[in-house]
PDB file of C-alpha atoms in Angstrom:
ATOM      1  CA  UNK A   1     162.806-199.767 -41.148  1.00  0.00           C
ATOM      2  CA  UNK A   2     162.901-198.338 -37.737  1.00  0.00           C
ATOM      3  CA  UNK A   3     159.965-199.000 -35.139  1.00  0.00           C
ATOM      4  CA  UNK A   4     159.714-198.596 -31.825  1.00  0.00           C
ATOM      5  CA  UNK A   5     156.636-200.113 -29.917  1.00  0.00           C
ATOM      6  CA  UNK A   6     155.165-198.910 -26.243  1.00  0.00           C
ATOM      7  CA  UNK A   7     153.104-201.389 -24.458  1.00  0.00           C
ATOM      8  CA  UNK A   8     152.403-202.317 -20.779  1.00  0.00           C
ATOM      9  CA  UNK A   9     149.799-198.791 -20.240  1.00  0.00           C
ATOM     10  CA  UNK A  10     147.116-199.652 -17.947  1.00  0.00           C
ATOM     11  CA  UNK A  11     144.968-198.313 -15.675  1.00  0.00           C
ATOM     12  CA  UNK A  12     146.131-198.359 -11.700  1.00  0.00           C
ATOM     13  CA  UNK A  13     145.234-196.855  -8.859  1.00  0.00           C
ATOM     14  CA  UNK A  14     147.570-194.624  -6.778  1.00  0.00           C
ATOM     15  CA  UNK A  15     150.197-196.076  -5.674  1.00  0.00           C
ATOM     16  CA  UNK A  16     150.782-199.299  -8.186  1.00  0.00           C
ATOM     17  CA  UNK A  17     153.235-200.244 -10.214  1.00  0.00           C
ATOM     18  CA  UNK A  18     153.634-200.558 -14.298  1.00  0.00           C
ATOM     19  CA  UNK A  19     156.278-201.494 -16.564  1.00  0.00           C
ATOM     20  CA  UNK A  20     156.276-200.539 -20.119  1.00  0.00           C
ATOM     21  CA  UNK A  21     157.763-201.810 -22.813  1.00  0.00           C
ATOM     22  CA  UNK A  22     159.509-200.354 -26.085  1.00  0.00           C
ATOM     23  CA  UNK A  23     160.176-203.040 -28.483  1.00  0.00           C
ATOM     24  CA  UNK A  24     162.796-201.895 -31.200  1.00  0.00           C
ATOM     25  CA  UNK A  25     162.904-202.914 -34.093  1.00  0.00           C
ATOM     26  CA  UNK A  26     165.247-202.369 -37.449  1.00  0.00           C
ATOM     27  CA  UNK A  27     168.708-201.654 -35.735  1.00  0.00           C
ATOM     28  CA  UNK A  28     170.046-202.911 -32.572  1.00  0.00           C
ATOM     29  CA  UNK A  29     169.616-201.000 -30.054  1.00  0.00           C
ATOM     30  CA  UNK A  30     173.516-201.293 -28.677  1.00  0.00           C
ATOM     31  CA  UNK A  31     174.559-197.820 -28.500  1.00  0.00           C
ATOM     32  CA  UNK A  32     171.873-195.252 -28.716  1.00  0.00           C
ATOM     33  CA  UNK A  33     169.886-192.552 -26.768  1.00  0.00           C
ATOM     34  CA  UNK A  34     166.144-193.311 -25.575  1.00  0.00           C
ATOM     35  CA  UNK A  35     164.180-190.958 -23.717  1.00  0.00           C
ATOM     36  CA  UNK A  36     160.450-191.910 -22.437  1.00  0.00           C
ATOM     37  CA  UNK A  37     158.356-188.469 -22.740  1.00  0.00           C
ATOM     38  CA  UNK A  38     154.453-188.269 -21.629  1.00  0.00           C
ATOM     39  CA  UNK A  39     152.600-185.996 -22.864  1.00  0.00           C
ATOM     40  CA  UNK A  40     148.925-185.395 -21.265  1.00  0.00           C
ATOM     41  CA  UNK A  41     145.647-183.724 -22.331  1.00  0.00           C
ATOM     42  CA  UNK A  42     146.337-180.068 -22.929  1.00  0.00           C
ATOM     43  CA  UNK A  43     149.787-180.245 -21.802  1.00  0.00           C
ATOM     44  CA  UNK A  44     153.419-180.573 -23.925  1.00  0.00           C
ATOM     45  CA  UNK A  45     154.999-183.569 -24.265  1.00  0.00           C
ATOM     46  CA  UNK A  46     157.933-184.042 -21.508  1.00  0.00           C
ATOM     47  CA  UNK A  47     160.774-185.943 -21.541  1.00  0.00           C
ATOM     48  CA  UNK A  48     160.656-188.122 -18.172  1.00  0.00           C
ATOM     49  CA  UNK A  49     163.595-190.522 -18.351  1.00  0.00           C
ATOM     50  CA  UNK A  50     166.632-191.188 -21.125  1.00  0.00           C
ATOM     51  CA  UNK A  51     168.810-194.208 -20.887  1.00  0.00           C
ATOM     52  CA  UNK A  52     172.144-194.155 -23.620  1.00  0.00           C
ATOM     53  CA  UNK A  53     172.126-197.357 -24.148  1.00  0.00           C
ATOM     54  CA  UNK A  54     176.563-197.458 -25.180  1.00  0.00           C
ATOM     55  CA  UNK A  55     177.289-196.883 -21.180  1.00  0.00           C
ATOM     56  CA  UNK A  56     173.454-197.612 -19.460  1.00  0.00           C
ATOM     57  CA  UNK A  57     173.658-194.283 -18.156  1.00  0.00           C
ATOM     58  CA  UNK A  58     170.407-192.704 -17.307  1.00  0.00           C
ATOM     59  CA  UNK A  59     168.415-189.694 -16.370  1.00  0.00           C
ATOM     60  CA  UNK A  60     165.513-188.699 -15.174  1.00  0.00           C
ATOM     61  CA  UNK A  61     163.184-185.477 -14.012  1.00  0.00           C
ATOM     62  CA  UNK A  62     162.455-184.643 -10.713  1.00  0.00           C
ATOM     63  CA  UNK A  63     159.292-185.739 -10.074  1.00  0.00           C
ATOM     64  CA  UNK A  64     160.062-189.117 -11.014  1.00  0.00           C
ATOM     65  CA  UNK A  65     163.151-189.827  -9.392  1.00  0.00           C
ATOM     66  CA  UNK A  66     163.400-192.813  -7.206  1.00  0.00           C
ATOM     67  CA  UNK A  67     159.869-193.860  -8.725  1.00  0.00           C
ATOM     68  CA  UNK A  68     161.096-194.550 -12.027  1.00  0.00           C
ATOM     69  CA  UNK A  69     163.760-196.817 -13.560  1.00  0.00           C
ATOM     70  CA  UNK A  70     164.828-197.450 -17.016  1.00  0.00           C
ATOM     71  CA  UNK A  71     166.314-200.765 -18.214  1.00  0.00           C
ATOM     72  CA  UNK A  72     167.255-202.858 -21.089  1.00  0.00           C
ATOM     73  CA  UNK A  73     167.872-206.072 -22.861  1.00  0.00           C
ATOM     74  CA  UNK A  74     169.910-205.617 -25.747  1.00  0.00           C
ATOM     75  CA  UNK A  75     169.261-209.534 -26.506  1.00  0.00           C
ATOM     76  CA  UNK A  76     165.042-208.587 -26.957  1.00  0.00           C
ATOM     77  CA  UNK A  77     166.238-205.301 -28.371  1.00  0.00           C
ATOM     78  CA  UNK A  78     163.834-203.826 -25.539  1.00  0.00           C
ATOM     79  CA  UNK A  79     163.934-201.141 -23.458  1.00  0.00           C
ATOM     80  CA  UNK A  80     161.818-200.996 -19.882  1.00  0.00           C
ATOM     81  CA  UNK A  81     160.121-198.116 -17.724  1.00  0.00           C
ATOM     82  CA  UNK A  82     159.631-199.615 -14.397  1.00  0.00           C
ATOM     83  CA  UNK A  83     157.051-197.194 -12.418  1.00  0.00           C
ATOM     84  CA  UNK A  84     156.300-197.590  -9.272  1.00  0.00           C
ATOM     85  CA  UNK A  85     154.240-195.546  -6.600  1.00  0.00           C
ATOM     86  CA  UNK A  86     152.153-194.198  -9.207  1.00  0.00           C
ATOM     87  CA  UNK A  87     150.094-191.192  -9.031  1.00  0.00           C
ATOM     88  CA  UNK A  88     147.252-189.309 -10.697  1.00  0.00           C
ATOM     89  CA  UNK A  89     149.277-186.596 -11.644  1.00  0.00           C
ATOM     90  CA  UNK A  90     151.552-189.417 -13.939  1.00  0.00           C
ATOM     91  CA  UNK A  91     148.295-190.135 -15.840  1.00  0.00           C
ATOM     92  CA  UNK A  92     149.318-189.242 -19.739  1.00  0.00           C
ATOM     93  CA  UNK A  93     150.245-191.164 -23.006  1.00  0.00           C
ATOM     94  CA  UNK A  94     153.689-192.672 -22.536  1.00  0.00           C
ATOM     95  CA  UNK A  95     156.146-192.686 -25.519  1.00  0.00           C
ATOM     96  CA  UNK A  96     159.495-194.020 -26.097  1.00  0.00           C
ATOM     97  CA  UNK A  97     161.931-192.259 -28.652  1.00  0.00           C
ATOM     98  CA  UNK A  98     165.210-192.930 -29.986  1.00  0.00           C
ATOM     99  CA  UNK A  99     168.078-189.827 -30.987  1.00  0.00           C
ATOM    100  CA  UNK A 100     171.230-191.397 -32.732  1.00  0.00           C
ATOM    101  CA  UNK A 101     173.388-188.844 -31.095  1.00  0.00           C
ATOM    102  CA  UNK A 102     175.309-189.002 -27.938  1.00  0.00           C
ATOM    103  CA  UNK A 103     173.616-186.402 -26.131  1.00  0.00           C
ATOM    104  CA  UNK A 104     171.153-188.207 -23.946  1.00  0.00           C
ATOM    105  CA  UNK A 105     169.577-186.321 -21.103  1.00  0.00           C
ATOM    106  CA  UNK A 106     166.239-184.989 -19.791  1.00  0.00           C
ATOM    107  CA  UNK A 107     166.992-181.548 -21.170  1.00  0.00           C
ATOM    108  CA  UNK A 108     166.903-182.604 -24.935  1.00  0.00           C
ATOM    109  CA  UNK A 109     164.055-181.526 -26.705  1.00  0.00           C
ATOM    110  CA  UNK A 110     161.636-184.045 -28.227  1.00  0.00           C
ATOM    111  CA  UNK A 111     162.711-182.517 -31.802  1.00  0.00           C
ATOM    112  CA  UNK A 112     165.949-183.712 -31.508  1.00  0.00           C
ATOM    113  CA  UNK A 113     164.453-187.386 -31.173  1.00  0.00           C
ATOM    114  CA  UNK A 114     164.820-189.158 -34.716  1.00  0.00           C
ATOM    115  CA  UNK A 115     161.576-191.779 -34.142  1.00  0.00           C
ATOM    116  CA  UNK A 116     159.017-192.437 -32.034  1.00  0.00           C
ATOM    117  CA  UNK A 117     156.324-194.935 -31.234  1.00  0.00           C
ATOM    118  CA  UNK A 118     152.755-194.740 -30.808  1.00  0.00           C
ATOM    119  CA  UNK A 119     152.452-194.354 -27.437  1.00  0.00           C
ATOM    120  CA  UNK A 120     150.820-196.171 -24.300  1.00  0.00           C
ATOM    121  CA  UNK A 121     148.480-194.633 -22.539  1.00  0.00           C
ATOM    122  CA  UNK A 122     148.931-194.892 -18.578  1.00  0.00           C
ATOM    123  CA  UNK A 123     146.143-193.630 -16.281  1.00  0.00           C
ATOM    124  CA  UNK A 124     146.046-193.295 -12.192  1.00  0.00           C
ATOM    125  CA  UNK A 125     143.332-192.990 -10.386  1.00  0.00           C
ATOM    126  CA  UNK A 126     142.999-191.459  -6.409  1.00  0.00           C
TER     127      UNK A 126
END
């Protein structure tokens, strides 16, 4: 049974640092697409990073660039969202997603993904 599980949300002020967590579980996590997406009150869900995991090659949007880095330890079967210089307009639930396709950029849409998790919830303060 696939399951992915965020963890790591929290509540910062501007300017800290989280790292979330998506624990996989129910395939190995070797050579697959995962994209992080947020999604927050009263707005759509956006993808904000994807990592495939085959090569390690990642993207990300804009506005997270150089904030923002994906990682992953294939022997926890884990992937990582390193955010740093956070701010209140990155407040939103956090989920992680996989797509077992090639494809892996910021441009897929989130119907494309095959399973999610629950979320995390990640809030900044000014």
């Amino acid at each position: 049974q696939v399951q992915l599980v965020e963890s790591g949300g929290d509540s910062v002020r501007a300017g800290g640092s989280l790292r979330l967590s998506c624990k996989v579980s129910g395939f190995s996590i070797s050579r697959d697409c995962f994209g992080w997406f947020r999604q927050a009150p009263g707005k759509e869900r956006e993808a904000v990073a994807t990592i495939y995991t085959g090569d390690g090659a990642t993207d990300y949007v804009d506005s997270v660039k150089g904030r923002f880095t994906l990682s992953r330890d294939n022997s926890k079967n884990t992937l990582y969202m390193q955010m740093n210089w956070l701010q209140p307009d990155d407040t939103a639930m956090y989920y992680c997603a996989v797509k077992f396709t090639r494809t892996c950029t910021v441009l897929v849409r989130p119907a494309a993904y095959n399973a999610w998790g629950q979320g995390t919830q990640v809030t900044v303060s000014s």
